[in-house]
Tab-separated table of C-alpha atoms in Angstrom:
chain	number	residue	atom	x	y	z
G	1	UNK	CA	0.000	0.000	0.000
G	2	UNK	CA	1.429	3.506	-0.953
G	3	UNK	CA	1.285	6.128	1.625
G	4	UNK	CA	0.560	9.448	-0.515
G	5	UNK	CA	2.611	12.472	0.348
G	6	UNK	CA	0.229	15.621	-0.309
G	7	UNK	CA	0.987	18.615	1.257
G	8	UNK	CA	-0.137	22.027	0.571
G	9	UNK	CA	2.090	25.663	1.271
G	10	UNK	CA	0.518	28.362	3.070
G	11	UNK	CA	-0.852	30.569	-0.521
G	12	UNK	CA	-2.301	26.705	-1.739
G	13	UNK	CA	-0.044	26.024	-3.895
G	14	UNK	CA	1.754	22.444	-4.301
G	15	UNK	CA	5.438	22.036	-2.065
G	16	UNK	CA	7.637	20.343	-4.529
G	17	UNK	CA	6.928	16.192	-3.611
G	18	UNK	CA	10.818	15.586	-2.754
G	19	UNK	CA	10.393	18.409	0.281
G	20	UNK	CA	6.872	16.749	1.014
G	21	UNK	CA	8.377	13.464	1.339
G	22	UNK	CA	11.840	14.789	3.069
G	23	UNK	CA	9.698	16.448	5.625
G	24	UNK	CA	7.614	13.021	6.161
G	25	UNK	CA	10.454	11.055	6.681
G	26	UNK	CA	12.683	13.767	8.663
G	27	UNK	CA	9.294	13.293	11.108
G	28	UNK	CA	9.918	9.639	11.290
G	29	UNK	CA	13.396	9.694	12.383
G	30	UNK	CA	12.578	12.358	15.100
G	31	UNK	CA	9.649	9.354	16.634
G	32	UNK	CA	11.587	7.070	16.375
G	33	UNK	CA	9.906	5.085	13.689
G	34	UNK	CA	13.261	3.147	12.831
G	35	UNK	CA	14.729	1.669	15.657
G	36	UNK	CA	17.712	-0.122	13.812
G	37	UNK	CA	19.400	3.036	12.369
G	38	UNK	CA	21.532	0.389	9.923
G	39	UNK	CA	17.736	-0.800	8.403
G	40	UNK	CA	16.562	2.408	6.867
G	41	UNK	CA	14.474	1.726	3.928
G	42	UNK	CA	15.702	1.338	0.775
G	43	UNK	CA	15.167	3.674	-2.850
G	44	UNK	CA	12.608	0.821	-3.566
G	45	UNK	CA	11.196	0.119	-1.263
G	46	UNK	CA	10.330	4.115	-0.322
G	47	UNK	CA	9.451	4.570	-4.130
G	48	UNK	CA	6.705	2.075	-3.529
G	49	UNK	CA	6.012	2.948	-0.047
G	50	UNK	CA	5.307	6.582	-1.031
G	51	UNK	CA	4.173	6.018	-4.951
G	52	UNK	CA	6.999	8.442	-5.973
G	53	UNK	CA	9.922	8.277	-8.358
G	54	UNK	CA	13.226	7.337	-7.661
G	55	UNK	CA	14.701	10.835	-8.263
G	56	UNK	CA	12.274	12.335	-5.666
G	57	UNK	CA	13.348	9.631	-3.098
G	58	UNK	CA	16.812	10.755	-3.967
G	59	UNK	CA	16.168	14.472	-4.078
G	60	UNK	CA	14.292	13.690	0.000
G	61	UNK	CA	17.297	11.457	1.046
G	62	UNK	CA	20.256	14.445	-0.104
G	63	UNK	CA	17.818	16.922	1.896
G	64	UNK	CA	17.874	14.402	5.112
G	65	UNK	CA	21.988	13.895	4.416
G	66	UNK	CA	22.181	17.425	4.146
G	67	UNK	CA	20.541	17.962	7.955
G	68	UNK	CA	22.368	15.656	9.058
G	69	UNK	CA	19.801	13.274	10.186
G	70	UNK	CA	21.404	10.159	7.590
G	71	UNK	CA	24.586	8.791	5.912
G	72	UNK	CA	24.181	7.504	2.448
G	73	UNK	CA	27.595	5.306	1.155
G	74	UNK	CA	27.494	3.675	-2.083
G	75	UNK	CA	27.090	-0.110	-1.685
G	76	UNK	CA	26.402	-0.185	1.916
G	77	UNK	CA	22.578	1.802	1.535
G	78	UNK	CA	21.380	4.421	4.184
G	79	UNK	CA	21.780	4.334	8.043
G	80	UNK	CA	20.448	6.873	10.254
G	81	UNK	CA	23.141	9.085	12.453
G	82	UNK	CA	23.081	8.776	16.135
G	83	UNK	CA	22.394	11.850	17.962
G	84	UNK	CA	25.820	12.109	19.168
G	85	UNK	CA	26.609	12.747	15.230
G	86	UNK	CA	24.217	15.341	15.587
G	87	UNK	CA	25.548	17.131	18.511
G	88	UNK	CA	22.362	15.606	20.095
G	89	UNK	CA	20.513	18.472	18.919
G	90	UNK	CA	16.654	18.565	17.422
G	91	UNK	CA	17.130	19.869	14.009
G	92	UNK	CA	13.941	22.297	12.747
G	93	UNK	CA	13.530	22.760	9.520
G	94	UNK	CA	12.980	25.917	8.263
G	95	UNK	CA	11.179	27.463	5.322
G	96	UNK	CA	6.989	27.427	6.084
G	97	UNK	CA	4.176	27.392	8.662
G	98	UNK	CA	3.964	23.953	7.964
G	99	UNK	CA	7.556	22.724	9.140
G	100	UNK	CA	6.543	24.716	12.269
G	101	UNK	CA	3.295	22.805	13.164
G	102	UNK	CA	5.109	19.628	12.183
G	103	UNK	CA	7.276	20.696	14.943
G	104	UNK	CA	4.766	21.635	17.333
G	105	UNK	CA	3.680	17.834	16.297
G	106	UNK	CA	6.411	16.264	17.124
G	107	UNK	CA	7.197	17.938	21.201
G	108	UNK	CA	4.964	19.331	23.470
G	109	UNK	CA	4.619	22.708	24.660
G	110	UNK	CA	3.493	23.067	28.560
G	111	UNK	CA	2.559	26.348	28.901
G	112	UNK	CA	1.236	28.414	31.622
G	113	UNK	CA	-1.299	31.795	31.570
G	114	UNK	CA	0.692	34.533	33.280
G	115	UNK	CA	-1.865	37.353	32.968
G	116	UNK	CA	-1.567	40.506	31.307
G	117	UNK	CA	1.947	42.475	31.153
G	118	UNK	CA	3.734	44.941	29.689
G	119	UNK	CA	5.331	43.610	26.558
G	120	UNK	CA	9.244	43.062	27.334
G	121	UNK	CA	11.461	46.140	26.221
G	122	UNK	CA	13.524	43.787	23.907
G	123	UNK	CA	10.408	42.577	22.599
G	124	UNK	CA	8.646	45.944	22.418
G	125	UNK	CA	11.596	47.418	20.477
G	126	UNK	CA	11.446	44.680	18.200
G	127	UNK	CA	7.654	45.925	16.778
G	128	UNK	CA	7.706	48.987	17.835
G	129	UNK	CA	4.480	51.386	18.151
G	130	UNK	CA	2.340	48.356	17.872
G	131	UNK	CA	3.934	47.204	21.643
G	132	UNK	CA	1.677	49.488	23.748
G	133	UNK	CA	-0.617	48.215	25.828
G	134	UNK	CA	-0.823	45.070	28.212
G	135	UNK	CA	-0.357	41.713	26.410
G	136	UNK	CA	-1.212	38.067	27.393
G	137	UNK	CA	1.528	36.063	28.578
G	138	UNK	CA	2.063	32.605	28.047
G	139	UNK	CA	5.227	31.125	29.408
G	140	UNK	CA	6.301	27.185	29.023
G	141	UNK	CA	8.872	24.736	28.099
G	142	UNK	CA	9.019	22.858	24.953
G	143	UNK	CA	10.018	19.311	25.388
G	144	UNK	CA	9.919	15.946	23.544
G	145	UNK	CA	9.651	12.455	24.321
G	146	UNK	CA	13.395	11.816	24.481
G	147	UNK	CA	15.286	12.687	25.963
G	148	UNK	CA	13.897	14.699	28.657
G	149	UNK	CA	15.281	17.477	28.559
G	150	UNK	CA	13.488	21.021	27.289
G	151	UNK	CA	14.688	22.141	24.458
G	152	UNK	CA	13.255	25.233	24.734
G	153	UNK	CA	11.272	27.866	27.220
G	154	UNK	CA	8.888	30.017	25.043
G	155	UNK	CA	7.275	32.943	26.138
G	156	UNK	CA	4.228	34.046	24.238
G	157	UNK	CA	2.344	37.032	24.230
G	158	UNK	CA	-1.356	38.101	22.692
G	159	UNK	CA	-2.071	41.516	21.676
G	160	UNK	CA	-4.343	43.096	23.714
G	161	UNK	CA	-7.371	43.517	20.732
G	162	UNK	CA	-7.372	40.066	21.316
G	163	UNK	CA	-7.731	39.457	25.185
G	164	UNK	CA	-10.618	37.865	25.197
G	165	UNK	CA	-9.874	34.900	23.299
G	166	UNK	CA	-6.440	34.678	25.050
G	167	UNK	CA	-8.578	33.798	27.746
G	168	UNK	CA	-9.755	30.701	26.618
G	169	UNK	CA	-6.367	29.604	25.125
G	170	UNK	CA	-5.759	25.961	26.968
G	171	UNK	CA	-2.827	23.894	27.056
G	172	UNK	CA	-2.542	20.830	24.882
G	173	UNK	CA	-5.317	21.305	22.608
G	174	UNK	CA	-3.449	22.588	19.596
G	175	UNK	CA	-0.418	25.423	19.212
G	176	UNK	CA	-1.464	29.278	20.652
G	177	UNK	CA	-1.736	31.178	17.421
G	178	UNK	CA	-4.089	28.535	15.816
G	179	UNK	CA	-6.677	28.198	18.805
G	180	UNK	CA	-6.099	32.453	18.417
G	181	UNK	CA	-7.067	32.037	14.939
G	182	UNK	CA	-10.170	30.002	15.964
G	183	UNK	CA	-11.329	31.814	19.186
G	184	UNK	CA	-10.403	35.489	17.959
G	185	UNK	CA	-11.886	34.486	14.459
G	186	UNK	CA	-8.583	35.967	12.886
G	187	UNK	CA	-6.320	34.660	10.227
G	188	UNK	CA	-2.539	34.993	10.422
G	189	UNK	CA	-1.211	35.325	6.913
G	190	UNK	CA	2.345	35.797	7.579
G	191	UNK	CA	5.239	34.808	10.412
G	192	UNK	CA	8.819	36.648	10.922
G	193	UNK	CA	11.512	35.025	12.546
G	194	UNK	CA	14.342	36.900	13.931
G	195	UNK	CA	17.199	34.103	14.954
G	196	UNK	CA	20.194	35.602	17.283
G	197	UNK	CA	22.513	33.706	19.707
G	198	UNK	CA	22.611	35.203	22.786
G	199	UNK	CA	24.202	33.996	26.436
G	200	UNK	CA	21.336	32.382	28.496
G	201	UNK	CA	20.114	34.671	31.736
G	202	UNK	CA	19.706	33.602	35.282
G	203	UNK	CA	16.155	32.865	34.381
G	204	UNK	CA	16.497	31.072	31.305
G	205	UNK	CA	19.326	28.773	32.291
G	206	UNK	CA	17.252	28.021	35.806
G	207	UNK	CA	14.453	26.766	33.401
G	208	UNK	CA	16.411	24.641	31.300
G	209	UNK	CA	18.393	23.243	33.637
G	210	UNK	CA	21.778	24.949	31.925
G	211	UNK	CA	24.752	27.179	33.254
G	212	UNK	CA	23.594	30.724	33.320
G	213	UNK	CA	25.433	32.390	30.033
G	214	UNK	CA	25.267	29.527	28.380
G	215	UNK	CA	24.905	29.958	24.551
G	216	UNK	CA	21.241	29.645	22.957
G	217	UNK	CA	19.090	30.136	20.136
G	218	UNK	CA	16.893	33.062	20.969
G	219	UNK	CA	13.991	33.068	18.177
G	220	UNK	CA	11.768	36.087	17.834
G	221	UNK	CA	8.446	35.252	16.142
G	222	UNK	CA	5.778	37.452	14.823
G	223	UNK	CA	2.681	36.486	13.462
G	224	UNK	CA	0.916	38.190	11.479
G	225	UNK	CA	-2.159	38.953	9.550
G	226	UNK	CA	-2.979	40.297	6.135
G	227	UNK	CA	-2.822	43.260	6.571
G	228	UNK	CA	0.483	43.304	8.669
G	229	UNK	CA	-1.022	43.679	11.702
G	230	UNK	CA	0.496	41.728	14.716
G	231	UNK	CA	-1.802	39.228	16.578
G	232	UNK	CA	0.998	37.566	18.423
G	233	UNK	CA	4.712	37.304	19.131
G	234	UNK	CA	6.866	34.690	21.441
G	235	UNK	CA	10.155	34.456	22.482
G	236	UNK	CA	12.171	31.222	22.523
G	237	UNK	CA	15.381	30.309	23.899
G	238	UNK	CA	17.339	26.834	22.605
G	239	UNK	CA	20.806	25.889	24.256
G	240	UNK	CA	22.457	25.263	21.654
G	241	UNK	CA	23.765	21.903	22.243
G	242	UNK	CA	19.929	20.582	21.717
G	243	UNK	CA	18.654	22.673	18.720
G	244	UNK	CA	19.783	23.666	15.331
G	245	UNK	CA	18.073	25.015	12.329
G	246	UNK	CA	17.970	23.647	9.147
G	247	UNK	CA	17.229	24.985	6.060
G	248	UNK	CA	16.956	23.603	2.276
G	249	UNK	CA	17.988	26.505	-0.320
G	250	UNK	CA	16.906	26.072	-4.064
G	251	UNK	CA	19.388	27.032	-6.408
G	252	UNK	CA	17.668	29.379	-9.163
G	253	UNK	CA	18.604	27.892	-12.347
C-alpha cells in the first residue's frame, strides 16, 4: 500500500513532492519510527512505499543527508546518524508554517497563563508602536519524548485587541496562534523570525536546567495577519547543544 505524500504551502499552492516526502520522513526519524538506524528503507522500497519516483526519493534522502539526520555510502545503503553525530541536537527545519506545526507535532509545549503584562522592552523594540498596551503572557517549556530534557522555554504574548480569546487559550489542545485564529476568528497570513545567539540569563538557564550564560538560540516570532497587523509574538530560547536550524535553499537555475 502507498502512503501518498500531499501537502499544501501556506498561498495553496503544491510544495515540490521531494520536500513533502523529506519532511515526512525527517518526522519519522525524530519518533523514532526506525529503531535499527543500519535498516533504513531502501530507494525501492520508499518509491513504492510513497508512490513516488526514484529521483524524488533521492532528491528527500540528499535533503535528510544534508541535515544531518542520515549517511548515504554507495554499496552499503542508508543508516540513520546517532544523535551524538548530531551534537544531540533537534534539528527544525525551516522554510513554512507547515515545518513549524510539524514541529509543534512532534514535542509538546506546557505552557502556563501569566496574565496581562507589559510587553518586554527587547520585545517591544522589536515591533515597535504596535507594543503598547498590556499583552497576554504565556510562558512554558518545549520538550519531547526523548530525551527529557526542554529544548526550549517560550514565552508568548497576545495583543491586547485580542484578550478575550487569550482567555480561553488551553494547554494541549493545539499550538497558541491557531486556537487564536479560531477563538479570535482571525487569520494569520504571515510569520517573521528573527534568529540571534545570545548567552542564556539567570532565568532562562534556571528553566532549562543549563549554566547561566550559556549559549542559545533566541527566536523572535511574529505572526501576522494580512494586513500586517500583529496578533501575536513569542520568544524562545534553545541551548544550543539541543537545537539547530535547518534549512533547504533552491538554487535558481
Amino acid at each position: 500500500m502507498s502512503v501518498a505524500v500531499q501537502k499544501t504551502t501556506g498561498n495553496g499552492g503544491r510544495r515540490p513532492r521531494y520536500q513533502e516526502l523529506a519532511e515526512d520522513l525527517r518526522a519519522g526519524i525524530m519518533r523514532g519510527d526506525y529503531p535499527d538506524p543500519a535498516h533504513f528503507p531502501t530507494e525501492n522500497v520508499l518509491c513504492a512505499r510513497y508512490g513516488v519516483s526514484r529521483f524524488t526519493v533521492r532528491e528527500a534522502l540528499r535533503s535528510l543527508q544534508t541535515d544531518g539526520l542520515i549517511q548515504r555510502k554507495r554499496g552499503s545503503g542508508t543508516v540513520i546518524q546517532p544523535a551524538a553525530a548530531r551534537g544531540g541536537a533537534l534539528h527544525q527545519p525551516l522554510s513554512n508554517v507547515g515545518e513549524i506545526l510539524q514541529y509543534a507535532r512532534d514535542t509538546k509545549y506546557l505552557f502556563t497563563t501569566q496574565g496581562t503584562t507589559l510587553l518586554p522592552k527587547k520585545l517591544a523594540g522589536h515591533i515597535g508602536a504596535n507594543a503598547c498596551g498590556r499583552w497576554f503572557h504565556f510562558r512554558g517549556l518545549r520538550m519531547r519524548e526523548s530525551p527529557s530534557e526542554p529544548i526550549a522555554l517560550t514565552d508568548a504574548y497576545i495583543h491586547p485587541d485580542f484578550a478575550a480569546a487569550a482567555r480561553e487559550i488551553r494547554p494541549n489542545e493545539d499550538t497558541i496562534f491557531r486556537q487564536l485564529e479560531r477563538l479570535a476568528a482571525v487569520k494569520i497570513a504571515t510569520v517573521t523570525q528573527d534568529i540571534q545567539a545570545v548567552p542564556a540569563s539567570g532565568l532562562v538557564a534556571a528553566e532549562l536546567g543549563i549554566p547561566r550564560r550559556s549559549p542559545c538560540l533566541r527566536i523572535l516570532r511574529c505572526y501576522l495577519d494580512a494586513n500586517g497587523n500583529i496578533l501575536e509574538i513569542s520568544a524562545s530560547y534553545h541551548p544550543g547543544s539541543r537545537f539547530a536550524y535547518t534549512m533547504h535553499i533552491e538554487v535558481e537555475k
